[in-house]
PDB file of C-alpha atoms and ligand atoms in Angstrom:
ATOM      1  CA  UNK A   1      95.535 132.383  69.853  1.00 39.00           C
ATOM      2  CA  UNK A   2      92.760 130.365  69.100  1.00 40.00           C
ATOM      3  CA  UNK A   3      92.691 126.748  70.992  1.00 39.00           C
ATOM      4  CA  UNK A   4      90.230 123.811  71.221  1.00 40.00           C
ATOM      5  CA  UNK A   5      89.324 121.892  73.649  1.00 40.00           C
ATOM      6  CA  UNK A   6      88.515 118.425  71.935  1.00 40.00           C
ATOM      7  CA  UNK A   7      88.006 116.659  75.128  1.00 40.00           C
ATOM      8  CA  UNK A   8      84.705 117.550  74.692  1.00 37.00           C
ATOM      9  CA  UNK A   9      84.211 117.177  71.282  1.00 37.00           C
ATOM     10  CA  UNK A  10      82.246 114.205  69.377  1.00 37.00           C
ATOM     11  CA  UNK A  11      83.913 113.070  66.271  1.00 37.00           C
ATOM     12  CA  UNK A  12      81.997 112.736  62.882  1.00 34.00           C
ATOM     13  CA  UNK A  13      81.586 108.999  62.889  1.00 33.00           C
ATOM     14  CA  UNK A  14      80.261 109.080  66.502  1.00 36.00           C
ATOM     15  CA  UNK A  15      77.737 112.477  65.640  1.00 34.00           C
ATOM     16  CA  UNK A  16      76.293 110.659  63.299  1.00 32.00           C
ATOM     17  CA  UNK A  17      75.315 107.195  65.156  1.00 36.00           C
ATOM     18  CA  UNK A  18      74.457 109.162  67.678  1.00 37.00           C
ATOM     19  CA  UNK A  19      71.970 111.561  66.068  1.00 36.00           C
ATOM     20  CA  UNK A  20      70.317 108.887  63.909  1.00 36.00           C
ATOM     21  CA  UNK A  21      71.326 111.345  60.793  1.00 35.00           C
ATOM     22  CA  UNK A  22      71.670 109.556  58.032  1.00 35.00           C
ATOM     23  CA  UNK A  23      72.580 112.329  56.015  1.00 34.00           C
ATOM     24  CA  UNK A  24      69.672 114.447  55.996  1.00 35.00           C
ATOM     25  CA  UNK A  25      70.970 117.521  54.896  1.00 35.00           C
ATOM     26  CA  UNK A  26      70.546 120.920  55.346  1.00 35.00           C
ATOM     27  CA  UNK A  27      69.055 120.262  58.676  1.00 36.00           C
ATOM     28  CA  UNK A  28      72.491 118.822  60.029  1.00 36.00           C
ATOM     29  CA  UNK A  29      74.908 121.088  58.410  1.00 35.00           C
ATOM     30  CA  UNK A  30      74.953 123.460  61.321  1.00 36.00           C
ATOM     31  CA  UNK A  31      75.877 120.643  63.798  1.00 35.00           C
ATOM     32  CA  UNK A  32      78.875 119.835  61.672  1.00 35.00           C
ATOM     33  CA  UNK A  33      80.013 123.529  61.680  1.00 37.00           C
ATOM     34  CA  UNK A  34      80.880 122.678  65.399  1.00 37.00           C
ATOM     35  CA  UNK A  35      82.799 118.980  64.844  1.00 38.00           C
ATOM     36  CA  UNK A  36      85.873 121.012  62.563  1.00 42.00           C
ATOM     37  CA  UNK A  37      89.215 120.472  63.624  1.00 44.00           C
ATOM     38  CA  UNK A  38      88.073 117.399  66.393  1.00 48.00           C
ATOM     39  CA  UNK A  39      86.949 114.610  64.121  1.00 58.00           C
ATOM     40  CA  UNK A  40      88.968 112.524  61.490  1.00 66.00           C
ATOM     41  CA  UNK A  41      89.186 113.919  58.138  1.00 69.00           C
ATOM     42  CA  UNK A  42      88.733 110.864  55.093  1.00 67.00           C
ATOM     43  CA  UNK A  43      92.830 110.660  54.677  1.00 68.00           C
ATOM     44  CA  UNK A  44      93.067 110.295  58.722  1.00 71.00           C
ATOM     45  CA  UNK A  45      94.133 113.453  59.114  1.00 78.00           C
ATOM     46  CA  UNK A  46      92.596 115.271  62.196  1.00 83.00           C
ATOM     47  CA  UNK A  47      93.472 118.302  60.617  1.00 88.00           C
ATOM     48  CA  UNK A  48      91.319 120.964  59.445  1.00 91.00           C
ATOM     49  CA  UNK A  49      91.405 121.766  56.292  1.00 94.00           C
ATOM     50  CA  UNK A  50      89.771 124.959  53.855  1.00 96.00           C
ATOM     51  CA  UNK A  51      86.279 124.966  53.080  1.00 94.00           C
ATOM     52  CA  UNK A  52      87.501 126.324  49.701  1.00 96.00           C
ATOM     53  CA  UNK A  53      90.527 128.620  48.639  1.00 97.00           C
ATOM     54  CA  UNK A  54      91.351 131.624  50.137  1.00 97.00           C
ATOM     55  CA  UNK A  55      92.711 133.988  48.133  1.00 97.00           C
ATOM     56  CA  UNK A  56      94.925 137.172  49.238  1.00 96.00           C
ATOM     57  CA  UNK A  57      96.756 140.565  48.199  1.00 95.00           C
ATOM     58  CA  UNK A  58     100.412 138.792  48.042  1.00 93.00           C
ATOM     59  CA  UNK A  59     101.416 142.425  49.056  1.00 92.00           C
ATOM     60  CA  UNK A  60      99.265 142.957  52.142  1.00 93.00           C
ATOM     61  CA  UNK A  61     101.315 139.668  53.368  1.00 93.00           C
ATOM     62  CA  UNK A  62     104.728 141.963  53.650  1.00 90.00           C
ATOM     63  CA  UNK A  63     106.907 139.142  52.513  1.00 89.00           C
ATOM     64  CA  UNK A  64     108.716 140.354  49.690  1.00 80.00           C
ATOM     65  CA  UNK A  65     111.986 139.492  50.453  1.00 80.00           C
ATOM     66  CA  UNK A  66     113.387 136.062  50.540  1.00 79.00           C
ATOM     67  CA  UNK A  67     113.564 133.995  53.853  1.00 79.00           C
ATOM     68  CA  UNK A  68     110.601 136.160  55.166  1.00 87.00           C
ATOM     69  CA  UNK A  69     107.149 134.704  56.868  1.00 90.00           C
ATOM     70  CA  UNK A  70     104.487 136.159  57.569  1.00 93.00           C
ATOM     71  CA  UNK A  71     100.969 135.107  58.478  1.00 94.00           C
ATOM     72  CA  UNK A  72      96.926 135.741  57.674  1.00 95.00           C
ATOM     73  CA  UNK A  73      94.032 134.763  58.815  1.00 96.00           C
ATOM     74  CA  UNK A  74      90.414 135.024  56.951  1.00 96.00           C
ATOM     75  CA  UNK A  75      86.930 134.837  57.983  1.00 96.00           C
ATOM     76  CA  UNK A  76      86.499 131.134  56.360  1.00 96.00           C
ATOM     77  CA  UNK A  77      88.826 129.556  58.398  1.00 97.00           C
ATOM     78  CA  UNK A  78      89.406 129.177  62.211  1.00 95.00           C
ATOM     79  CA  UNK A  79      93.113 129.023  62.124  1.00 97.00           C
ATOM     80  CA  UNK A  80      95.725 131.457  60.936  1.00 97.00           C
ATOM     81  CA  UNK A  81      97.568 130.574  58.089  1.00 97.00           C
ATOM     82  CA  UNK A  82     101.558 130.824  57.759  1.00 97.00           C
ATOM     83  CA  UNK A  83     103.200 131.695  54.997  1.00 96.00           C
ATOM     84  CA  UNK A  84     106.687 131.840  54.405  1.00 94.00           C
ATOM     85  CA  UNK A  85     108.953 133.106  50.701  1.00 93.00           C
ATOM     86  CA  UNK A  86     111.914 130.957  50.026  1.00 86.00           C
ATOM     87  CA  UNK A  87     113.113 132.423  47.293  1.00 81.00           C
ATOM     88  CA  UNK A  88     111.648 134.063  44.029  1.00 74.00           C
ATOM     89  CA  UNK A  89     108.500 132.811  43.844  1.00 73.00           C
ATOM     90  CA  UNK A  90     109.037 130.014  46.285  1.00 91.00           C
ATOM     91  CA  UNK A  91     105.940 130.121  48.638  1.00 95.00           C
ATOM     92  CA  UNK A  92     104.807 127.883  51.173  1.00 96.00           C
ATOM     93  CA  UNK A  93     101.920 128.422  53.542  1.00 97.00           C
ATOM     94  CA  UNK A  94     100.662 125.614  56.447  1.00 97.00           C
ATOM     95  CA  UNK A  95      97.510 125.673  58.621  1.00 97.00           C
ATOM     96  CA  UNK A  96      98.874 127.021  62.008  1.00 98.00           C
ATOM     97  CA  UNK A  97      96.827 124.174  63.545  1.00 97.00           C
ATOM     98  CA  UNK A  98      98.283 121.663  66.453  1.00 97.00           C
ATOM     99  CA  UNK A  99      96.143 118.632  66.144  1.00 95.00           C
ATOM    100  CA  UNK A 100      97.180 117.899  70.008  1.00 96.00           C
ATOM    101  CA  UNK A 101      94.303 120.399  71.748  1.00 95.00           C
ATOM    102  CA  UNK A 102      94.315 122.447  68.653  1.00 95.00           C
ATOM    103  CA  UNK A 103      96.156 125.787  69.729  1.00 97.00           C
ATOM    104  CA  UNK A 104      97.807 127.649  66.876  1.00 97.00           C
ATOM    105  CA  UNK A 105     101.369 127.179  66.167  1.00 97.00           C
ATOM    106  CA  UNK A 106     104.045 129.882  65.498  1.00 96.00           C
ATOM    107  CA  UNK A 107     107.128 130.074  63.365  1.00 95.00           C
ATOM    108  CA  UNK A 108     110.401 130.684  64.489  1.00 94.00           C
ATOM    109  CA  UNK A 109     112.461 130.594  61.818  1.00 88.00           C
ATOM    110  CA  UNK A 110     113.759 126.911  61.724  1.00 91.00           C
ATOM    111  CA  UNK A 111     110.802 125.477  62.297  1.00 96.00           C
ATOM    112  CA  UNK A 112     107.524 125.441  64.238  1.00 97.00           C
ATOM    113  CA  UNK A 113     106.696 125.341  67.913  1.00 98.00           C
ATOM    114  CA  UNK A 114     103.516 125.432  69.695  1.00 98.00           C
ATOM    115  CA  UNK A 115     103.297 127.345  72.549  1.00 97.00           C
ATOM    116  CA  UNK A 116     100.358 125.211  74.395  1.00 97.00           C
ATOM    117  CA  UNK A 117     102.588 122.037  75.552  1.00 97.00           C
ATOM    118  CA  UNK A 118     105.733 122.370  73.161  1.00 97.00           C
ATOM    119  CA  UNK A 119     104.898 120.391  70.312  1.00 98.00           C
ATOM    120  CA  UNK A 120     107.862 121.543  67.748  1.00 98.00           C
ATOM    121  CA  UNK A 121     108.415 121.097  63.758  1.00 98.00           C
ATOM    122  CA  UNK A 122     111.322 121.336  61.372  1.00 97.00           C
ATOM    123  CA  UNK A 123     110.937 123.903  58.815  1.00 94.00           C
ATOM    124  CA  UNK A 124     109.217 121.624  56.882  1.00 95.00           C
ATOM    125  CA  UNK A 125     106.466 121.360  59.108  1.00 97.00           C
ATOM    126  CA  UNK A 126     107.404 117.698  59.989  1.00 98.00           C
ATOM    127  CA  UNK A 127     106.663 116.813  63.290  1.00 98.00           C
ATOM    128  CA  UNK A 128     109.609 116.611  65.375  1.00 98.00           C
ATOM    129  CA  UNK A 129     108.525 116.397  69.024  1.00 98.00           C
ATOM    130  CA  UNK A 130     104.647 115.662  70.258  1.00 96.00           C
ATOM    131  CA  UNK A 131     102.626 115.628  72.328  1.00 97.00           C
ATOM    132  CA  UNK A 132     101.251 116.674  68.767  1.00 97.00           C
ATOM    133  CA  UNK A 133     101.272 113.426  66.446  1.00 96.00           C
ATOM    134  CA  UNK A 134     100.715 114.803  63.170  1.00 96.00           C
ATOM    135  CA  UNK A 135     102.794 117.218  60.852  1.00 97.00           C
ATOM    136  CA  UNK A 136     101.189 120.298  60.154  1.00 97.00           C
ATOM    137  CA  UNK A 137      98.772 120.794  56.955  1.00 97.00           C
ATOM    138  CA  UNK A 138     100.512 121.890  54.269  1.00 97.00           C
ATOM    139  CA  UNK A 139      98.667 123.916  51.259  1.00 97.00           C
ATOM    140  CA  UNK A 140      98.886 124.603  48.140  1.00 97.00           C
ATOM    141  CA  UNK A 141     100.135 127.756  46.951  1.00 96.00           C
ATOM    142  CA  UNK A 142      99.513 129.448  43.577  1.00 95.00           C
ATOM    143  CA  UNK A 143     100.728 132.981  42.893  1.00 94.00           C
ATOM    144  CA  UNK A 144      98.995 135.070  40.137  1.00 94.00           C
ATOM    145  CA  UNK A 145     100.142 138.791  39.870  1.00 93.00           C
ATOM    146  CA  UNK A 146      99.214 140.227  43.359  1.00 93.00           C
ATOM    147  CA  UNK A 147      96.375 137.629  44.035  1.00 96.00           C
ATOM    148  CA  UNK A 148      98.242 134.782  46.505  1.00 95.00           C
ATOM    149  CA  UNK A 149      95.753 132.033  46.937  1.00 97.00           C
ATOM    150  CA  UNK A 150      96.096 128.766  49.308  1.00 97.00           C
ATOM    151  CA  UNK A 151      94.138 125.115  48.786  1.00 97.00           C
ATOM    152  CA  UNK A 152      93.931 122.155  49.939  1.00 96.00           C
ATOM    153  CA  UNK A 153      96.634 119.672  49.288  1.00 93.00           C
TER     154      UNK A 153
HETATM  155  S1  FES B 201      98.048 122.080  71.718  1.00 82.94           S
HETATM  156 FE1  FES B 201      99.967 122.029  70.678  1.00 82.94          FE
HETATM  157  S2  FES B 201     101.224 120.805  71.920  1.00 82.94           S
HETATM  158 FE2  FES B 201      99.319 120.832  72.961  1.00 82.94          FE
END
């Protein structure tokens, strides 16, 4: 389980009054490494979301059969990523990220819970019950042969 505390962290607006960057590039780009998942993403969304695709073996996930989940998680992203088959070729995958203190969220089969302070989610990933007040990040899913990739919405 992965979990941040964001009591500590400095949103993106505030960073950047604060360091006097106007954008200067390179230089900063560590610094912002740090500020994902605790500052406001341009929709609103606290959310973090993929640096780019990720793209894996739809076998290694193990969810062949319908109503099955499973989850992955890959080098270029903090959070594990759940994935669940609906049906043939009916995939869904969601960032496992609670934007309350940012622990990671499980499935349980009609929805999602998180196991930090009960925040819960229909199946859907709707929020249903805080103290988390967003629904989980949905993705994209695209399934070519054996390659299963997620994006950003
Ligand atoms: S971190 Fe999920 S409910 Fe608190």
């Amino acid at each position: 389980m992965s979990k941040t505390d964001c009591s500590t962290c400095t949103s993106r607006r505030s960073f950047l009054a604060s360091s006097g960057v106007a954008f200067a590039g390179l230089a900063a780009a560590p610094a912002f490494a740090t500020l994902q998942g605790c500052g406001e993403n341009e929709d609103g969304s606290t959310i973090p979301p993929l640096s780019a695709p990720i793209t894996v073996s739809l076998r290694s996930l193990n969810i062949s059969a319908a109503s099955s989940d499973s989850s992955f998680a890959d080098s270029s992203y903090p959070y594990k990523i759940i994935v669940r088959h609906n049906g043939e070729s009916q995939y869904q995958a969601w960032s496992s990220y609670c934007n309350h203190e940012g622990c990671e969220v499980d499935y349980v089969g009609t929805g999602f819970d998180c196991p930090c302070h009960g925040a819960t989610w229909n199946a859907q990933g709707v929020l249903k019950t805080g103290p988390a007040t967003e629904g989980l990040l949905q993705f994209v899913v695209s399934v070519s042969g054996d390659n299963f990739t997620v994006s950003n919405p």
